[in-house]
Short mmCIF file of C-alpha atoms and ligand atoms in Angstrom, two decimals:
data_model
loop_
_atom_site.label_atom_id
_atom_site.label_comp_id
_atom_site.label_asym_id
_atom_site.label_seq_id
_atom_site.Cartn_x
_atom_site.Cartn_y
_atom_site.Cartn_z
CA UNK A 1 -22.71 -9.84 7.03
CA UNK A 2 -23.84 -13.51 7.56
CA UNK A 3 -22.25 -15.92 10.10
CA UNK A 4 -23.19 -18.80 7.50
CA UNK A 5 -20.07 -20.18 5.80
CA UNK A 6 -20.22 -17.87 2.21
CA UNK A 7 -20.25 -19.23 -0.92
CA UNK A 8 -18.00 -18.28 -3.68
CA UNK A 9 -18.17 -18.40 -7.49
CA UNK A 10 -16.56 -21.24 -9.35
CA UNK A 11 -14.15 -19.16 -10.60
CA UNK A 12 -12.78 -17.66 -7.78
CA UNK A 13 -9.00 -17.14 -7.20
CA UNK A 14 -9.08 -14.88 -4.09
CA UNK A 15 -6.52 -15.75 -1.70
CA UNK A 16 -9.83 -15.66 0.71
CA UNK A 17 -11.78 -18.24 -1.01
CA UNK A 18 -8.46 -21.04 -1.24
CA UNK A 19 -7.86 -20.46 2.42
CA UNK A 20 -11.28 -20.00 4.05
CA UNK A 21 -11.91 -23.74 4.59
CA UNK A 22 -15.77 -24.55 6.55
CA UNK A 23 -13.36 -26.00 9.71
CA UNK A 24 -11.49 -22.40 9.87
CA UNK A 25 -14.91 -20.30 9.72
CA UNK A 26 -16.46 -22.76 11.91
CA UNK A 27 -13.47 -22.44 14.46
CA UNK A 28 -13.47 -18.43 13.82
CA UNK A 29 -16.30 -17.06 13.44
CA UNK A 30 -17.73 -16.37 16.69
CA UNK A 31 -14.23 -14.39 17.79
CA UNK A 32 -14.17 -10.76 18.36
CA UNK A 33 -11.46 -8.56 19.20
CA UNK A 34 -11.29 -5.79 21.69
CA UNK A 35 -12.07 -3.44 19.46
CA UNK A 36 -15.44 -5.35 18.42
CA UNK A 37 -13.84 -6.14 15.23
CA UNK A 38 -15.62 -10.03 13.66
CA UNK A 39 -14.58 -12.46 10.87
CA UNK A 40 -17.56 -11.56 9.32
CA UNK A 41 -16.06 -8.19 9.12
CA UNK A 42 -13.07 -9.34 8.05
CA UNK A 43 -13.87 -11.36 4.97
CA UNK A 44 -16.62 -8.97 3.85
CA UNK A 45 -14.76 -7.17 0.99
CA UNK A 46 -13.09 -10.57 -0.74
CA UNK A 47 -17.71 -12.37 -0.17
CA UNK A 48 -18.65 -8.79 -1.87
CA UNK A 49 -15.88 -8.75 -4.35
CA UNK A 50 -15.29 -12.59 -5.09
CA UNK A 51 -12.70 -11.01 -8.10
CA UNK A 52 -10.50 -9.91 -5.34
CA UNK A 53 -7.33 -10.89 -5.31
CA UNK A 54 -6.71 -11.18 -1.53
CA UNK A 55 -10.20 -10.27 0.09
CA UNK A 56 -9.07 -9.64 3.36
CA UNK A 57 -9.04 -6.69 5.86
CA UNK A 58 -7.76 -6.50 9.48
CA UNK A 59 -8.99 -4.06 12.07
CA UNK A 60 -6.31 -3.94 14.48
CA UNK A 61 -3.54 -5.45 15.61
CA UNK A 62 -4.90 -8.26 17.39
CA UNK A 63 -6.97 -9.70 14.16
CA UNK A 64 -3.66 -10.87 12.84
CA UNK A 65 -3.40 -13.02 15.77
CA UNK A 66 -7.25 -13.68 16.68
CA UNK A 67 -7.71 -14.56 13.14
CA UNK A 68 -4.52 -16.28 12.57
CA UNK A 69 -5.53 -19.70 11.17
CA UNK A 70 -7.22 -17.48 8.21
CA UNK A 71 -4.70 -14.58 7.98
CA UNK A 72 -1.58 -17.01 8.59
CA UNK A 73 -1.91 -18.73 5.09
CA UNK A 74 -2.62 -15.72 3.38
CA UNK A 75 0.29 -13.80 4.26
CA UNK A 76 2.17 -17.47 3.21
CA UNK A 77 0.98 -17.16 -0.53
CA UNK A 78 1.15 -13.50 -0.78
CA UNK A 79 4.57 -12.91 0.84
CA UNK A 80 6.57 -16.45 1.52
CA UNK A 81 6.98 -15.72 5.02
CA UNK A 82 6.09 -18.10 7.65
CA UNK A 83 4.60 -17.63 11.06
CA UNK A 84 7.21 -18.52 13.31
CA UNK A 85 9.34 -16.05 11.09
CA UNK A 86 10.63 -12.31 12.31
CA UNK A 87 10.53 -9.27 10.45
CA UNK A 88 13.21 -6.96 10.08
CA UNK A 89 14.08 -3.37 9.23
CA UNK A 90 16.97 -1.42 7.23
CA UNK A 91 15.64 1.83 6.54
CA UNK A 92 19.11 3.13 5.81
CA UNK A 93 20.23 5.41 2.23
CA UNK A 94 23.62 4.41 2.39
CA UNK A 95 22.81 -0.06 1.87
CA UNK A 96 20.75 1.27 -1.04
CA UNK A 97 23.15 0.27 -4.40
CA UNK A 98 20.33 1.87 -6.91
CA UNK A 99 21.66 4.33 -9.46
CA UNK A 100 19.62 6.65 -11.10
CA UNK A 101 18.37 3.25 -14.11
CA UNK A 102 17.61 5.27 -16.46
CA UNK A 103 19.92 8.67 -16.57
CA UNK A 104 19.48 9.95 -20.34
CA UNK A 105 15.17 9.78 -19.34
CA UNK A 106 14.52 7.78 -22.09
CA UNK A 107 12.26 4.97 -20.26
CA UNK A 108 11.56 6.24 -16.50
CA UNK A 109 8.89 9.21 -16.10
CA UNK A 110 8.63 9.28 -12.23
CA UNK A 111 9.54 7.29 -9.54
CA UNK A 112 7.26 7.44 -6.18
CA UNK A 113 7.57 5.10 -3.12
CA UNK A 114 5.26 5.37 0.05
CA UNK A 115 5.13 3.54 3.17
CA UNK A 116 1.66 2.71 5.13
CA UNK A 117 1.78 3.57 9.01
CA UNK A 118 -0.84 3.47 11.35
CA UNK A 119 -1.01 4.93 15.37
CA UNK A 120 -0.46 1.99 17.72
CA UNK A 121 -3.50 2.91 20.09
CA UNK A 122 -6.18 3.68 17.34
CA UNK A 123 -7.81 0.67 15.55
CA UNK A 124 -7.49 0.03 11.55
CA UNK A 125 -9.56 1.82 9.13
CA UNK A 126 -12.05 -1.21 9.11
CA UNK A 127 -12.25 -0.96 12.56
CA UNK A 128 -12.18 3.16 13.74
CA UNK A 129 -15.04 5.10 14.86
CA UNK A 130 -15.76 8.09 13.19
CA UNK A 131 -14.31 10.28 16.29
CA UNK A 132 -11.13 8.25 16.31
CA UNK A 133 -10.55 8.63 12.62
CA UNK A 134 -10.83 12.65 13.44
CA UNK A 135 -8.77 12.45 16.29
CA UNK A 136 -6.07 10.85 13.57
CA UNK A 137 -6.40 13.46 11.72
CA UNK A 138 -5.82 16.40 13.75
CA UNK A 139 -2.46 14.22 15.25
CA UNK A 140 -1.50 13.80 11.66
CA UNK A 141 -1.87 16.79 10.68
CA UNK A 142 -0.75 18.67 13.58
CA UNK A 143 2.73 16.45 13.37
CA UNK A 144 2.66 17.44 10.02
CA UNK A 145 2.51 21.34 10.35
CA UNK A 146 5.87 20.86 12.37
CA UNK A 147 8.22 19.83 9.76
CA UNK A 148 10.88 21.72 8.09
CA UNK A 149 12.93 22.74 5.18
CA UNK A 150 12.05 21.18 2.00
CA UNK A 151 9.25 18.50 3.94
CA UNK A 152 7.45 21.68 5.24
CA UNK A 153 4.18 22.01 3.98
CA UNK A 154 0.07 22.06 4.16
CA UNK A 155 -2.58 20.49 4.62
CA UNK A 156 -5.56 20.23 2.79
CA UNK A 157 -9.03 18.20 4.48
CA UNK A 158 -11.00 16.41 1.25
CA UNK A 159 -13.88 17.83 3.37
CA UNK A 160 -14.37 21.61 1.64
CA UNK A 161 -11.82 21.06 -1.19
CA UNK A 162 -13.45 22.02 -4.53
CA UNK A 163 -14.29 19.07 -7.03
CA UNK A 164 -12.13 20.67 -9.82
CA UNK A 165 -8.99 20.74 -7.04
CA UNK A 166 -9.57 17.17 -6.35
CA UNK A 167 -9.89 15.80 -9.62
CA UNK A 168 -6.44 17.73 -10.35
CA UNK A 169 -4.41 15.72 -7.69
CA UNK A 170 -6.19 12.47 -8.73
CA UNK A 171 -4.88 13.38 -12.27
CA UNK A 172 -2.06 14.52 -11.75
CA UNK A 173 -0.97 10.84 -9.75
CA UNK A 174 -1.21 13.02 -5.98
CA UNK A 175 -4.14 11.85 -4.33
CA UNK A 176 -6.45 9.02 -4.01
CA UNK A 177 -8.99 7.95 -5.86
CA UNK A 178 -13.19 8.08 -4.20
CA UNK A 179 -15.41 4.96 -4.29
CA UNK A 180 -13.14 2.32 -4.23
CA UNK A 181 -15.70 -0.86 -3.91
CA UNK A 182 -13.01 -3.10 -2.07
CA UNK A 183 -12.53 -0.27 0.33
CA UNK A 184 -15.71 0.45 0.51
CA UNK A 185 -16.84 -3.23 1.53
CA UNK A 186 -14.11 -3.53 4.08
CA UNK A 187 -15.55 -0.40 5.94
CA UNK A 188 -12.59 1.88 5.16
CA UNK A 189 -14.78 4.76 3.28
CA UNK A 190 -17.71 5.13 6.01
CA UNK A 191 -18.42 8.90 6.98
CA UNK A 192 -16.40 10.05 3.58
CA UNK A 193 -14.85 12.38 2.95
CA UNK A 194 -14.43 13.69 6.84
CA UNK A 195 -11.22 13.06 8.46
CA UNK A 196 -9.25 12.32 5.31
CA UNK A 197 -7.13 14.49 3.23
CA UNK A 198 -3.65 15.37 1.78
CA UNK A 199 -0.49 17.25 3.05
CA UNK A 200 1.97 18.22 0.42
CA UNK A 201 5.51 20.43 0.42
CA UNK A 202 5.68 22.87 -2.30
CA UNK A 203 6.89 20.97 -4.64
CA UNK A 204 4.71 17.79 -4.28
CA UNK A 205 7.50 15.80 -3.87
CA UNK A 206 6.54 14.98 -0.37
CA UNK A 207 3.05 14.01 0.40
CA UNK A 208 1.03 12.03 3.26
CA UNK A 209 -2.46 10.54 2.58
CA UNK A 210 -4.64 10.78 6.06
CA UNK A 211 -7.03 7.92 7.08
CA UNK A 212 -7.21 6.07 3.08
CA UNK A 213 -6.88 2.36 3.34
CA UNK A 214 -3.82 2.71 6.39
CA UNK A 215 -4.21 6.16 8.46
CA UNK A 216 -0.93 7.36 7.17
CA UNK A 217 0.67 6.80 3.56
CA UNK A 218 3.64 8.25 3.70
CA UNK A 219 5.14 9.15 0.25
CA UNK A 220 8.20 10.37 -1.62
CA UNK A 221 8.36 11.05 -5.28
CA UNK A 222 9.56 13.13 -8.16
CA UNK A 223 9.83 12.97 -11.83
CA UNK A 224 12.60 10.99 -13.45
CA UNK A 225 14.49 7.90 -12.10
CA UNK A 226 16.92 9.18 -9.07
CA UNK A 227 15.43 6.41 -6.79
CA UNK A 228 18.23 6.88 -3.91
CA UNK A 229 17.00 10.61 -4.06
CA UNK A 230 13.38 9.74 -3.67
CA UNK A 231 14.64 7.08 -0.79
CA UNK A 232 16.54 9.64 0.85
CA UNK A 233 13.61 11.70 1.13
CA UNK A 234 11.58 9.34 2.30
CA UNK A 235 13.63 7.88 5.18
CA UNK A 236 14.28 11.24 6.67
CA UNK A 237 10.33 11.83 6.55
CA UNK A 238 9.95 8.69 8.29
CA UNK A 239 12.36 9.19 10.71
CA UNK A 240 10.69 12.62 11.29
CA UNK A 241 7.41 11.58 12.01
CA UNK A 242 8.56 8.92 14.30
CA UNK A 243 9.44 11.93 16.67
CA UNK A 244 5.86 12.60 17.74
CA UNK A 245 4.31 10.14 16.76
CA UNK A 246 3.89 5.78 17.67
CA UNK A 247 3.26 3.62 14.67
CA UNK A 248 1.50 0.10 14.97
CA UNK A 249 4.71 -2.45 15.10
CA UNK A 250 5.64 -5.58 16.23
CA UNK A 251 8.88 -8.23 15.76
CA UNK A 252 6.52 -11.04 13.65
CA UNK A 253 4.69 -8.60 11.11
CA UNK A 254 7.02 -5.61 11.07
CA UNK A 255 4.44 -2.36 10.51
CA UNK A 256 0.84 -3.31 11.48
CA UNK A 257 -1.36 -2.11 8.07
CA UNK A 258 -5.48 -3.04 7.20
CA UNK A 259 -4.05 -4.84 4.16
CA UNK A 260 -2.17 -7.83 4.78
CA UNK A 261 -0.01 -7.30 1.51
CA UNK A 262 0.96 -4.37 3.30
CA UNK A 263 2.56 -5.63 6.34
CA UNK A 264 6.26 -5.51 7.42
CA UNK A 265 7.54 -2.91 5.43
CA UNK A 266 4.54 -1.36 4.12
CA UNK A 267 6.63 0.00 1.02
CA UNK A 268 5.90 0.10 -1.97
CA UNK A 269 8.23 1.91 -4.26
CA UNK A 270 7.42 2.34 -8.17
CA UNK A 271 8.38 4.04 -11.31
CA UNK A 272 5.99 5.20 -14.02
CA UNK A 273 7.85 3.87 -17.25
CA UNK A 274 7.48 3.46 -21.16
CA UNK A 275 7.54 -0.03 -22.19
CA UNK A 276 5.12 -0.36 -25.23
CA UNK A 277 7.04 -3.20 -26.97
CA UNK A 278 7.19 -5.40 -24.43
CA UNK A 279 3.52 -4.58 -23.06
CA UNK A 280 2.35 -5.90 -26.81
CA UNK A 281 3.93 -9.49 -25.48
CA UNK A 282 2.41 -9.76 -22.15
CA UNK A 283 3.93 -13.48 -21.60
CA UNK A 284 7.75 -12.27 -21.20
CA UNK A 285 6.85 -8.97 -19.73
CA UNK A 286 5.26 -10.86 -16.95
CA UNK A 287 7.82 -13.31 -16.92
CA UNK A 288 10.22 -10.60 -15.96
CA UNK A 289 8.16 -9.24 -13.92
CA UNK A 290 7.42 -12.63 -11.81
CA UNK A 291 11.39 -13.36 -12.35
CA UNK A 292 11.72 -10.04 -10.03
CA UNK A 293 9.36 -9.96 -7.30
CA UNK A 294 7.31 -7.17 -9.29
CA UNK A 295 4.08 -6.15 -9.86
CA UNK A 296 2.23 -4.73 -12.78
CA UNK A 297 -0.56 -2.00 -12.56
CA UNK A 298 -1.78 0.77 -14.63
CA UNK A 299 -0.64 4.40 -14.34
CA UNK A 300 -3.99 5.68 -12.72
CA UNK A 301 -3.42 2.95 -9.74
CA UNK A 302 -4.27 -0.34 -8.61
CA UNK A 303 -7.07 -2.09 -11.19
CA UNK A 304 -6.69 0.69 -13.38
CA UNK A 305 -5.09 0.15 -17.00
CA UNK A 306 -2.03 1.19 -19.22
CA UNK A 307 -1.80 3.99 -21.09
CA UNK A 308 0.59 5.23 -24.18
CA UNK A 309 2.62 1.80 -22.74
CA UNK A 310 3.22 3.52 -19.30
CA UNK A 311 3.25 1.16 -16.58
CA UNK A 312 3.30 1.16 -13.09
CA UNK A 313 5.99 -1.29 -11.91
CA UNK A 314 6.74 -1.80 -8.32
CA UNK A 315 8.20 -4.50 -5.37
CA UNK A 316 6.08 -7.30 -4.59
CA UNK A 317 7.54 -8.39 -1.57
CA UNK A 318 6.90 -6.21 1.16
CA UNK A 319 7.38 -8.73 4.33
CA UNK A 320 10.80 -10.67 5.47
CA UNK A 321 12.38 -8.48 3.49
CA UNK A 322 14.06 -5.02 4.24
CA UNK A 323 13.37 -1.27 2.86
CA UNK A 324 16.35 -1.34 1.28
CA UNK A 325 15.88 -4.75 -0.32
CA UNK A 326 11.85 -3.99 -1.31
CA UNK A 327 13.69 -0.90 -3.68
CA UNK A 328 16.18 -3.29 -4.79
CA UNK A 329 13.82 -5.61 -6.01
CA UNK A 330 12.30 -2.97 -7.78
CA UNK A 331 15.66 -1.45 -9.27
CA UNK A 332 16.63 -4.84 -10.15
CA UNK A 333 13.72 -5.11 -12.05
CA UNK A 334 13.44 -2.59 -13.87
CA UNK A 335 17.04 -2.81 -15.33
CA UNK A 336 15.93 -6.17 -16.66
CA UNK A 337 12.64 -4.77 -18.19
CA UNK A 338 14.43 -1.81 -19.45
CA UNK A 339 17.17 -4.27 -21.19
CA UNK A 340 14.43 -5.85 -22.71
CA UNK A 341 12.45 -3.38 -24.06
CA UNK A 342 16.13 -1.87 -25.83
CA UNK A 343 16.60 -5.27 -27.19
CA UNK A 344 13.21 -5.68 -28.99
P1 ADP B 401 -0.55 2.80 -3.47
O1 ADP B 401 0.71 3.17 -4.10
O2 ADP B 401 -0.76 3.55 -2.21
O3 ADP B 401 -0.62 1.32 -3.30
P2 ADP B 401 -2.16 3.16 -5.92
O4 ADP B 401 -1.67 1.99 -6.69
O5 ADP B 401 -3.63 3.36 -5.88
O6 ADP B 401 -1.78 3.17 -4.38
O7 ADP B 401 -1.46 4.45 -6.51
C1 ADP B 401 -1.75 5.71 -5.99
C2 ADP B 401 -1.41 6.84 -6.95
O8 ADP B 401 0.00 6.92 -7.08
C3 ADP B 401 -1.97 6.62 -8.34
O9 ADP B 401 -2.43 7.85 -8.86
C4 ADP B 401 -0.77 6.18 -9.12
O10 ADP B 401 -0.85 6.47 -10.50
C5 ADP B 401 0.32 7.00 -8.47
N1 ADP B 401 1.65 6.45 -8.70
C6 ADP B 401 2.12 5.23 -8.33
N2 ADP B 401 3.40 5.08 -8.72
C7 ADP B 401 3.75 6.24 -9.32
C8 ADP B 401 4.95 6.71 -9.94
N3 ADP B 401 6.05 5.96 -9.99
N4 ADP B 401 4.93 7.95 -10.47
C9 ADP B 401 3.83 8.72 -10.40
N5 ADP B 401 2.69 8.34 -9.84
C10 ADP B 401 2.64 7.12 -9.30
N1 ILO B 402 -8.59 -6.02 -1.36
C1 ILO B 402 -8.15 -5.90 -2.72
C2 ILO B 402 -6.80 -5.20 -2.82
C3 ILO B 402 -5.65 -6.00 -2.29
C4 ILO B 402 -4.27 -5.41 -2.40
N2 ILO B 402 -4.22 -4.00 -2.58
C5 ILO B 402 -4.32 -3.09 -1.62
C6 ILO B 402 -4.48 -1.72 -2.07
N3 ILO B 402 -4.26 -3.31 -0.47
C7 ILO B 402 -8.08 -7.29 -3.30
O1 ILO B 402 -8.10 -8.25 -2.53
O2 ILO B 402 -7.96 -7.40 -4.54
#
């Protein structure tokens, strides 16, 4: 980590290199936060990994406001919201107008959203010692083994599980992925696998990822499109959890996550569907796509690639704009894209 203003290649399109300008790294770069955490630190992932598309990581709370002439901008372009602007919540089933898209199955093979939520008085991945990232997860976990009925479930460390187990749930769409290099340059995979792991109900339908990118990923998902089912679930998990436990908040940036394309709502709620005419004509897929606030990924992730024309289509916007109007987007959305794909 160098304190000398980095140099980027020419074509770079991170949202780090536009906005890092030599006045901003001059006027930043000898700040720390309480928790120790540096610019350097900071901007490491998007100088390592100059195809990064944001190339940013906080480590608390306070970088967002320590590092604000940097992080400011960057939540401008990713989200449109502006810094004197307020976040706000509506977590609520009943504003959702999202009907199952897709009822005869012809299109929609699963539908999974998650929220990111980290404790208010433990640091960010980026920034967490190895005993506080322990300490998360026996919370977690413990807050975990208390839940009931159809969220009751288990939990199983990474630390011990056997490789064929693992490479199951990564298959299978359950669990995280190892070696991610933008994770791994922000800090967030130091001391793996200890302190991370997976709690599932019976069916896997409800699942929370310990201490990945945010400490908690909270997720609800199923086969098939019900989405109000899946957001049903999902809000009364929430709402559960927030019984024993403090998330990371505040008015301005809504949920506090390492990401800042995870901030305010920290949802991000997807299907898994079959488009393979319209992913041969890229152009007015994404056009759709943009038209909607959605993003595009493969079926094995972020950076990871189609396959048999499956997508992975989700909400864009995650700040300034509700729960209920992040799984609109992506309902919206995918009506259009599933109109589309009929008429071709
Ligand atoms: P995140 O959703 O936390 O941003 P990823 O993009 O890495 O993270 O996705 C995590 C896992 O969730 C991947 O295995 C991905 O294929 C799976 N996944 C995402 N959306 C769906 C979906 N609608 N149905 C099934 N699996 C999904
Ligand atoms: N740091 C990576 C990923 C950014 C958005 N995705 C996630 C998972 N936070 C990049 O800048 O491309």
């Amino acid at each position: 980590m160098s304190l000398t203003f980095p140099t980027f290649p020419k074509n770079c399109r991170s949202l780090l290199c536009q906005y890092l300008t030599p006045e901003i790294f001059e006027a930043l770069k000898d700040k720390t936060t309480a928790n120790g955490y540096t610019l350097a630190q900071a901007i490491h992932s998007g100088v390592q990994n100059p195809d990064s598309s944001i190339g940013v990581y906080a480590g608390d709370a306070e970088s967002y406001t320590l590092f604000a002439p940097l992080f400011d901008p960057i939540i401008k372009a990713y989200h449109g919201f502006d810094p004197q602007s307020r976040h706000y919540s509506n977590f609520n089933p009943d504003a959702l107008n999202a009907d199952n898209p897709d009822p005869e199955g012809a299109y929609i093979v699963s539908t999974r959203i998650r929220v990111g939520r980290n404790l208010a008085d433990i640091p960010l991945g980026p920034a967490i010692s190895k005993a506080q990232r322990n300490e998360v997860e026996v919370r977690v976990s413990q807050a975990l083994s208390r839940l009931e009925g159809d969220l009751g479930g288990s939990y199983y460390p990474l630390q011990g599980m056997r490789d064929a187990d693992t490479a199951q749930l990564i298959s299978d769409h359950f669990l995280f992925k190892a070696g991610d290099r933008f994770l791994e340059a922000a800090g967030l995979n130091r001391d793996w696998p200890e302190g991370r792991g997976i709690f599932h109900n019976n069916d896997k339908t409800f699942l929370v990822w310990i201490n990945e990118e945010d400490q908690l990923r909270i997720i609800s998902m199923q086969h098939g499109g019900n989405i109000g089912e899946v957001f049903s679930r999902l809000a009364r998990a929430v709402k559960a959890l927030e019984q024993s436990m403090t998330f990371s908040y505040s008015d301005h940036l809504g949920y506090i996550t390492s990401c800042p394309t995870n901030l305010g709502t920290a949802m991000r709620a997807s299907v898994h569907i079959k488009l393979p005419k319209l992913g041969s004509d890229m152009k007015a897929f994404e056009a759709i796509a943009d038209a909607h606030h959605l993003q595009i990924r493969g079926i094995h992730g972020e950076h990871s690639q189609s396959e048999g024309g499956i997508y992975d289509i989700s909400n864009r916007r995650r700040l300034g704009v509700s729960e209920v109007q992040c799984v609109q987007d992506m309902y919206d959305g995918v009506v259009a894209l599933i109109e589309a794909e009929r008429s071709r």
